[in-house]
PDB file of C-alpha atoms in Angstrom:
ATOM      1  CA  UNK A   1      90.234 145.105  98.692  1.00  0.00           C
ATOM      2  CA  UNK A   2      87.067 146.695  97.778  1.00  0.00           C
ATOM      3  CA  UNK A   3      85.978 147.081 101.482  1.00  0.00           C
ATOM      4  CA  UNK A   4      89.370 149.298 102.115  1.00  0.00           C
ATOM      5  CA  UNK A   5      90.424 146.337 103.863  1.00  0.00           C
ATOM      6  CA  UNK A   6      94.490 145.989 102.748  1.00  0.00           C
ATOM      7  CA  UNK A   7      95.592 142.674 102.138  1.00  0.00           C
ATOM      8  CA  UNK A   8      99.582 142.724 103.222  1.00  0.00           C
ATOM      9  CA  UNK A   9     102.109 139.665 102.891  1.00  0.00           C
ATOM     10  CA  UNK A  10     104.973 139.915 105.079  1.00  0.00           C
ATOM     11  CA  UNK A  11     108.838 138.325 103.866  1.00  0.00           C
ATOM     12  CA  UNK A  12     112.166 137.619 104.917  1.00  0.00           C
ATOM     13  CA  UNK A  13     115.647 137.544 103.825  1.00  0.00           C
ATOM     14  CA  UNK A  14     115.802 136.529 100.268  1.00  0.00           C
ATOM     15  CA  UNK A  15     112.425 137.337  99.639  1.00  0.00           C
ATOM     16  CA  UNK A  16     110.667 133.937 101.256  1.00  0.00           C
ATOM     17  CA  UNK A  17     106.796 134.266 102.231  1.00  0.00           C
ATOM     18  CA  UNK A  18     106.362 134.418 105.881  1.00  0.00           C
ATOM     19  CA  UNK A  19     102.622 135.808 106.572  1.00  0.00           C
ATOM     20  CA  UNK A  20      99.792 136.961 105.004  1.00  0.00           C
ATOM     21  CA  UNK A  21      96.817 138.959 106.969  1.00  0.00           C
ATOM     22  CA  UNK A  22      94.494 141.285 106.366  1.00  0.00           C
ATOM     23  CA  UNK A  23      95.155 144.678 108.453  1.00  0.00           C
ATOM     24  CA  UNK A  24      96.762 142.417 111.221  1.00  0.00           C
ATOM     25  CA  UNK A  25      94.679 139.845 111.076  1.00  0.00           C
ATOM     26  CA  UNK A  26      96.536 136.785 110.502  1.00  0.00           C
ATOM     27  CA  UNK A  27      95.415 134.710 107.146  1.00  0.00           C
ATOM     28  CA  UNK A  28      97.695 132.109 106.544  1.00  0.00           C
ATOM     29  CA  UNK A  29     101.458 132.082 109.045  1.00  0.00           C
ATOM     30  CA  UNK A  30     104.623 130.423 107.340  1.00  0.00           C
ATOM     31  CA  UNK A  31     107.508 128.514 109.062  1.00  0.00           C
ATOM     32  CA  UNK A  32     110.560 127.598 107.007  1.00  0.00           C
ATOM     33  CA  UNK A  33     113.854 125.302 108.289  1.00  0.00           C
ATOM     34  CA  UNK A  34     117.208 126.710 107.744  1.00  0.00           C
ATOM     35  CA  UNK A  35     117.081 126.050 104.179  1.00  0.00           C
ATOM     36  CA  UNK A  36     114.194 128.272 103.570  1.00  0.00           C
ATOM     37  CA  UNK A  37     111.684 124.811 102.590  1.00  0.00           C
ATOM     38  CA  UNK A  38     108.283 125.553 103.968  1.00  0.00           C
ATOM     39  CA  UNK A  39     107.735 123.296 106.886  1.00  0.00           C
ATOM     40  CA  UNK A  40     104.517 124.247 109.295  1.00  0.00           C
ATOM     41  CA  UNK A  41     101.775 126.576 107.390  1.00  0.00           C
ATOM     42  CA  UNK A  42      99.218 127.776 109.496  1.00  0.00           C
ATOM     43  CA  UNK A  43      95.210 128.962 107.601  1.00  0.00           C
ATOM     44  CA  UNK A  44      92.778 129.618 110.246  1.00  0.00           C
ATOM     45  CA  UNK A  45      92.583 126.652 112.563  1.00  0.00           C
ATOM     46  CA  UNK A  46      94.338 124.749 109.840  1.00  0.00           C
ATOM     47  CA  UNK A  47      97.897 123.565 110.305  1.00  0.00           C
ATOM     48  CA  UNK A  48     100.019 122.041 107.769  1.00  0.00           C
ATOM     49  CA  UNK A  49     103.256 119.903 108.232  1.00  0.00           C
ATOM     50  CA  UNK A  50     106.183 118.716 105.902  1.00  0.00           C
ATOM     51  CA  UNK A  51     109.119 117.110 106.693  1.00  0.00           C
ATOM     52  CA  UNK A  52     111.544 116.793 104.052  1.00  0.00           C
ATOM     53  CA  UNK A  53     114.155 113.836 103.519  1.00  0.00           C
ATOM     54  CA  UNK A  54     117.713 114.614 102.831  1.00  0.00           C
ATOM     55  CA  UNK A  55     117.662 115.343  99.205  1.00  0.00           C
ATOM     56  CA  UNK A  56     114.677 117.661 100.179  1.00  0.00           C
ATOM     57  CA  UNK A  57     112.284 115.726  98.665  1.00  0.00           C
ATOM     58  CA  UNK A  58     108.748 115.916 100.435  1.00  0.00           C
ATOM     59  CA  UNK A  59     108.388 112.689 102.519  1.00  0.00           C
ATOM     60  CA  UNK A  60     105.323 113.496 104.617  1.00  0.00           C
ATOM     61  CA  UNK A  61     102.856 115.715 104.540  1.00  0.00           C
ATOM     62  CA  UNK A  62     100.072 116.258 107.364  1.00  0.00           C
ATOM     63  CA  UNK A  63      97.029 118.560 107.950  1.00  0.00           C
ATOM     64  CA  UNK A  64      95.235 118.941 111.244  1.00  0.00           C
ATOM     65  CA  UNK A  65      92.947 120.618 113.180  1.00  0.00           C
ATOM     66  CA  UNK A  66      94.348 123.198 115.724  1.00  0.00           C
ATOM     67  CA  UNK A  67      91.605 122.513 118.382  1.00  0.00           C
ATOM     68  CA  UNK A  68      93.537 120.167 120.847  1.00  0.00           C
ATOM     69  CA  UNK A  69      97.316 120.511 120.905  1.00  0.00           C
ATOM     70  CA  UNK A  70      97.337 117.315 122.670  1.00  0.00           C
ATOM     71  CA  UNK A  71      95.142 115.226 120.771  1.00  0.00           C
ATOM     72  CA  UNK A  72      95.329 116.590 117.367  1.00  0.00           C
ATOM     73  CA  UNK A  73      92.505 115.958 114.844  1.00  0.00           C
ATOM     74  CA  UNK A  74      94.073 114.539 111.815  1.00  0.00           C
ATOM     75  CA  UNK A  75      92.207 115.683 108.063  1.00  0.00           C
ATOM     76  CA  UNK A  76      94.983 113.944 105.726  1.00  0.00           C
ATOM     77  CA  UNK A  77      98.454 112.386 105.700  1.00  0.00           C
ATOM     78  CA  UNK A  78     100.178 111.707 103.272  1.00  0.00           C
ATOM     79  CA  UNK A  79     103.828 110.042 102.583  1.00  0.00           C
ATOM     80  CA  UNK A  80     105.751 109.632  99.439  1.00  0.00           C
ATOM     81  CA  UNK A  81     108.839 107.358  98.806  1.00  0.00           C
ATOM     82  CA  UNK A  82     111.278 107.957  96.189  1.00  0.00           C
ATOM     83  CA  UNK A  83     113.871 105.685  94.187  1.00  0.00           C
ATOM     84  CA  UNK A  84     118.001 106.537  93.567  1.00  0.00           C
ATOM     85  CA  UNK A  85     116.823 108.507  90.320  1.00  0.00           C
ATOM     86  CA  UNK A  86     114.303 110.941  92.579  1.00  0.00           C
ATOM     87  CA  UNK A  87     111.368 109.250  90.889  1.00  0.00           C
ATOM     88  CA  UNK A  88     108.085 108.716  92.958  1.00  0.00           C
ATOM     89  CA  UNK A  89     107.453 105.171  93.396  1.00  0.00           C
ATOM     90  CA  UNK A  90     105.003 105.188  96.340  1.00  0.00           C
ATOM     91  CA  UNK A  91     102.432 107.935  97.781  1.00  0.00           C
ATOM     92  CA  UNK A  92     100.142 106.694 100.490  1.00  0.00           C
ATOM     93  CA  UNK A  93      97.095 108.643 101.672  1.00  0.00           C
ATOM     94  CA  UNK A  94      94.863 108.695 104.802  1.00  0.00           C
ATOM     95  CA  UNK A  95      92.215 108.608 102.747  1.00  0.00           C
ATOM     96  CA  UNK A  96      93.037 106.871  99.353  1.00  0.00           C
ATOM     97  CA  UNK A  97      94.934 103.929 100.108  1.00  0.00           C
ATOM     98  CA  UNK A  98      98.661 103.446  99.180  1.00  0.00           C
ATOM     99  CA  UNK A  99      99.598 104.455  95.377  1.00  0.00           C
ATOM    100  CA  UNK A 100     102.780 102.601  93.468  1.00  0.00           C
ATOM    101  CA  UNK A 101     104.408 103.773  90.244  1.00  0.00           C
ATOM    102  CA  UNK A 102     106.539 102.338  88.273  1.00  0.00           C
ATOM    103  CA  UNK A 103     109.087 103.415  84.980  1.00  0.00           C
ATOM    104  CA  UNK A 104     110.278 101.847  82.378  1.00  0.00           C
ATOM    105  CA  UNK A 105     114.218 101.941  81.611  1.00  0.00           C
ATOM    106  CA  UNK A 106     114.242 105.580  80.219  1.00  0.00           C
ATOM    107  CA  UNK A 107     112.256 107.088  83.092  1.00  0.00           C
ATOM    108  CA  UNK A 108     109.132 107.576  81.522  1.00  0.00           C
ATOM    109  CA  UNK A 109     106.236 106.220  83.893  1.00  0.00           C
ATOM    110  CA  UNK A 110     104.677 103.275  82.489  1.00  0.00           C
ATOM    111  CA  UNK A 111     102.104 101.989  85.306  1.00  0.00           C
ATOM    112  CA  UNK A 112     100.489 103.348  88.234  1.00  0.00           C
ATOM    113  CA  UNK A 113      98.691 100.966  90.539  1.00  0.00           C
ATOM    114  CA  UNK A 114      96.620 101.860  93.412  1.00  0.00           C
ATOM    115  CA  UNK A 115      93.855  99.228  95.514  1.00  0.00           C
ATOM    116  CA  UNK A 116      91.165 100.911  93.528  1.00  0.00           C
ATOM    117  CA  UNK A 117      92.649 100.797  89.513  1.00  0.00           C
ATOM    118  CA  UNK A 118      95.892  99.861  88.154  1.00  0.00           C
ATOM    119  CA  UNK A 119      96.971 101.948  85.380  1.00  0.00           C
ATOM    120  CA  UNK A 120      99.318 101.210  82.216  1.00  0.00           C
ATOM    121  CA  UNK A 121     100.780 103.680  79.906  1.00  0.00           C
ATOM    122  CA  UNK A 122     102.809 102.683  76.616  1.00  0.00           C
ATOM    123  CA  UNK A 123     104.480 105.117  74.213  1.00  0.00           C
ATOM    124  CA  UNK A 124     104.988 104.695  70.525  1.00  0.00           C
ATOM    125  CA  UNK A 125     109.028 104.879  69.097  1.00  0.00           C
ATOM    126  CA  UNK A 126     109.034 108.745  69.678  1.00  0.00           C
ATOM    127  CA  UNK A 127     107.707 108.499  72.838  1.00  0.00           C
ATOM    128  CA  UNK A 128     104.112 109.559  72.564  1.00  0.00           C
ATOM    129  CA  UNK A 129     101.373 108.310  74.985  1.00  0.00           C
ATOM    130  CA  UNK A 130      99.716 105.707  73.276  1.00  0.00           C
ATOM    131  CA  UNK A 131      95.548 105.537  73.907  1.00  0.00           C
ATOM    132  CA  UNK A 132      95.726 101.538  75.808  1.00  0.00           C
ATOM    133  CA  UNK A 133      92.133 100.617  74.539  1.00  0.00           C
ATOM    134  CA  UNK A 134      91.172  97.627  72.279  1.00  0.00           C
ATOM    135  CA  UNK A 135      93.453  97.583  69.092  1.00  0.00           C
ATOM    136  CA  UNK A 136      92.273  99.225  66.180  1.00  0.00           C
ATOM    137  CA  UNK A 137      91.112  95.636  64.664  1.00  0.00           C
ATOM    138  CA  UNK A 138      88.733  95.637  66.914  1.00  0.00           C
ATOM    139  CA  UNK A 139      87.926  99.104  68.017  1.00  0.00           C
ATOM    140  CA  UNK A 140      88.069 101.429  64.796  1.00  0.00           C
ATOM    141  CA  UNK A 141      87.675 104.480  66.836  1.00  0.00           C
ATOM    142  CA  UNK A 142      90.982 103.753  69.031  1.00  0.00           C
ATOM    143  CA  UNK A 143      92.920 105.135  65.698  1.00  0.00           C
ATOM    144  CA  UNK A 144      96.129 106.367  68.041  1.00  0.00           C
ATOM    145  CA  UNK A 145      97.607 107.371  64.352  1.00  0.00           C
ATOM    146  CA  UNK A 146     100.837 109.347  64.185  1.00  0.00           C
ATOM    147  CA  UNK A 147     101.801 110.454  61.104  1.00  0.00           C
ATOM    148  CA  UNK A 148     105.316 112.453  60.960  1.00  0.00           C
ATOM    149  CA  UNK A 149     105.325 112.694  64.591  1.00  0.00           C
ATOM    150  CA  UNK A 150     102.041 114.213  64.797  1.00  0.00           C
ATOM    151  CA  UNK A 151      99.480 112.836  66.827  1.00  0.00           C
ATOM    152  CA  UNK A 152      96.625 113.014  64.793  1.00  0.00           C
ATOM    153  CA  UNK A 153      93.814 110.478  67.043  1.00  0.00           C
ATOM    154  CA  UNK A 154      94.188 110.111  70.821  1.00  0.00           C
ATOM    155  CA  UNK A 155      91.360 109.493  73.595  1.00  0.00           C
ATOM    156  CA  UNK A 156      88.611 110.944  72.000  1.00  0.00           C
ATOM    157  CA  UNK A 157      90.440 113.800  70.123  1.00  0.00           C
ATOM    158  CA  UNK A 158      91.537 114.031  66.775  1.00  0.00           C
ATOM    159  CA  UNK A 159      93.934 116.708  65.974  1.00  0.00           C
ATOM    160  CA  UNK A 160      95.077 118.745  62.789  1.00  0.00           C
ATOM    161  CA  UNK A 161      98.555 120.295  61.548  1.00  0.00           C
ATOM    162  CA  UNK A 162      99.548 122.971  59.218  1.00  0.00           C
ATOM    163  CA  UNK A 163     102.322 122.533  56.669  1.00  0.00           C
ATOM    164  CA  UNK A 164     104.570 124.537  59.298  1.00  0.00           C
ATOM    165  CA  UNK A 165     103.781 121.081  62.114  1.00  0.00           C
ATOM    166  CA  UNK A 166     101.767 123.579  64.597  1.00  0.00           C
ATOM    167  CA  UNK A 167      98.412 122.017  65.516  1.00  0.00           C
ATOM    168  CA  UNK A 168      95.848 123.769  63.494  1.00  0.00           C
ATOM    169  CA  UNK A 169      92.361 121.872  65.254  1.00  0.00           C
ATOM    170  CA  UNK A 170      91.372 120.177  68.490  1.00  0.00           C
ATOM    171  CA  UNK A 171      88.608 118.512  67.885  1.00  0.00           C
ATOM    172  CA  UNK A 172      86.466 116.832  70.955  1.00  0.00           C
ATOM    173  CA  UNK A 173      83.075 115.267  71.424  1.00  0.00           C
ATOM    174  CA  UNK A 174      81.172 118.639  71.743  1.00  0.00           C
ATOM    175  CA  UNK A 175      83.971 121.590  70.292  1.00  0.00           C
ATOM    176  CA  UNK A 176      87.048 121.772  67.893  1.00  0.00           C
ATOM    177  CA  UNK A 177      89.212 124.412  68.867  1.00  0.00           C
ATOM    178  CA  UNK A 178      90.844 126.457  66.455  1.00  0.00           C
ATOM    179  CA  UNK A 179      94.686 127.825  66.488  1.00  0.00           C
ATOM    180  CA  UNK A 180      95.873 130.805  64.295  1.00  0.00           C
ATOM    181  CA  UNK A 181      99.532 131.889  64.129  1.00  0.00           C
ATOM    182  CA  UNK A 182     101.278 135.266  63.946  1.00  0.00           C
ATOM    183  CA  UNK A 183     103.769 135.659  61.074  1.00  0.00           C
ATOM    184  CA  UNK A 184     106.801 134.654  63.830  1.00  0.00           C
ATOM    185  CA  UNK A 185     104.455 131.047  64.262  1.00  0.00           C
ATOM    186  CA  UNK A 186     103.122 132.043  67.543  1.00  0.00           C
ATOM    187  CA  UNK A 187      99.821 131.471  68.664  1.00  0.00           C
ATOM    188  CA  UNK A 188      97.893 134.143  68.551  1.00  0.00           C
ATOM    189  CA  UNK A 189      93.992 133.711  68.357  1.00  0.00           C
ATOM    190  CA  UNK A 190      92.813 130.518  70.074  1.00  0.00           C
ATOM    191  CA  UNK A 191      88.868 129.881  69.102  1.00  0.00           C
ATOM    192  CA  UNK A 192      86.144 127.547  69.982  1.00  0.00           C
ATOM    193  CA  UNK A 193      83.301 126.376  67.551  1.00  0.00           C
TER     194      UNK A 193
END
């Protein structure tokens, strides 16, 4: 650090992140189960818990206060549920209320409902996201046009290929954004105007 301070992270076995302090002075402490998946971080008097179901899959997630052992003061909790495929179909929060998603037959999420908004998502025959707003009919700006594959109008952007199929222009409400290629069609100067 500039100070001369050294900033030193301590690991384990295989290489897995157990502490990091700053000439001995403990920054953030790591516990891990047998199986090496992080379950009690420790950052100050922060302390984080997860407990992991048996496909070790993150099922609950909790971050206190380390004041009162006893009583301990609760910031956020969170648990998730998961379906046979390992999808996420539920998330509740302390804070935000309970979260649902759902998927259509190929996997790909197609709603996400919450007690604040419920959310839709559709895709086109080559599974882009389509923009949900009024139909073009009504709304000629919601032109979700795909042309070859290419998205070429989505949420406010409108975007531009080169012969090769690489997007050649971003263009938003206040910028378009420029992309160059190297001879081996990487990018290789990104540029805002």
């Amino acid at each position: 650090m500039p100070d001369g301070r050294t900033i030193n992270s301590l690991y384990y076995g295989s290489g897995h992140l157990h502490q990091i302090n700053i000439d001995g002075h403990i920054i953030s402490d790591i516990e891990r189960d047998r199986l090496h998946r992080e379950v009690s971080r420790t950052q100050g008097r922060l302390n984080t818990q997860f407990k992991y179901d048996r496909n070790s899959r993150l099922q609950h997630k909790q971050i206190r206060r380390n004041q009162n052992p006893i009583l301990p003061d609760i910031l956020i909790e969170r648990s998730y549920q998961y379906d046979n495929l390992d999808r996420l179909i539920s998330k509740k929060h302390s804070r935000h209320g309970q979260t649902d998603y759902y998927y259509d037959r190929t996997g790909r999420i197609e709603g996400c409902r919450n007690q604040r908004y419920w959310e839709t998502l559709q895709y086109d025959a080559a599974a882009n996201l389509l923009d949900h707003r009024l139909p073009i009919e009504l709304d000629p700006s919601n032109q979700n046009v795909i042309r070859c594959n290419q998205l070429l109008h989505f949420r406010g952007h409108r975007y531009r290929y080169d012969e090769h199929g690489r997007t050649q222009t971003k263009q938003t409400i206040g910028a378009t954004q420029h992309y160059h290629y190297d001879a081996e069609h990487r990018l290789s100067t990104p540029s805002t105007a």
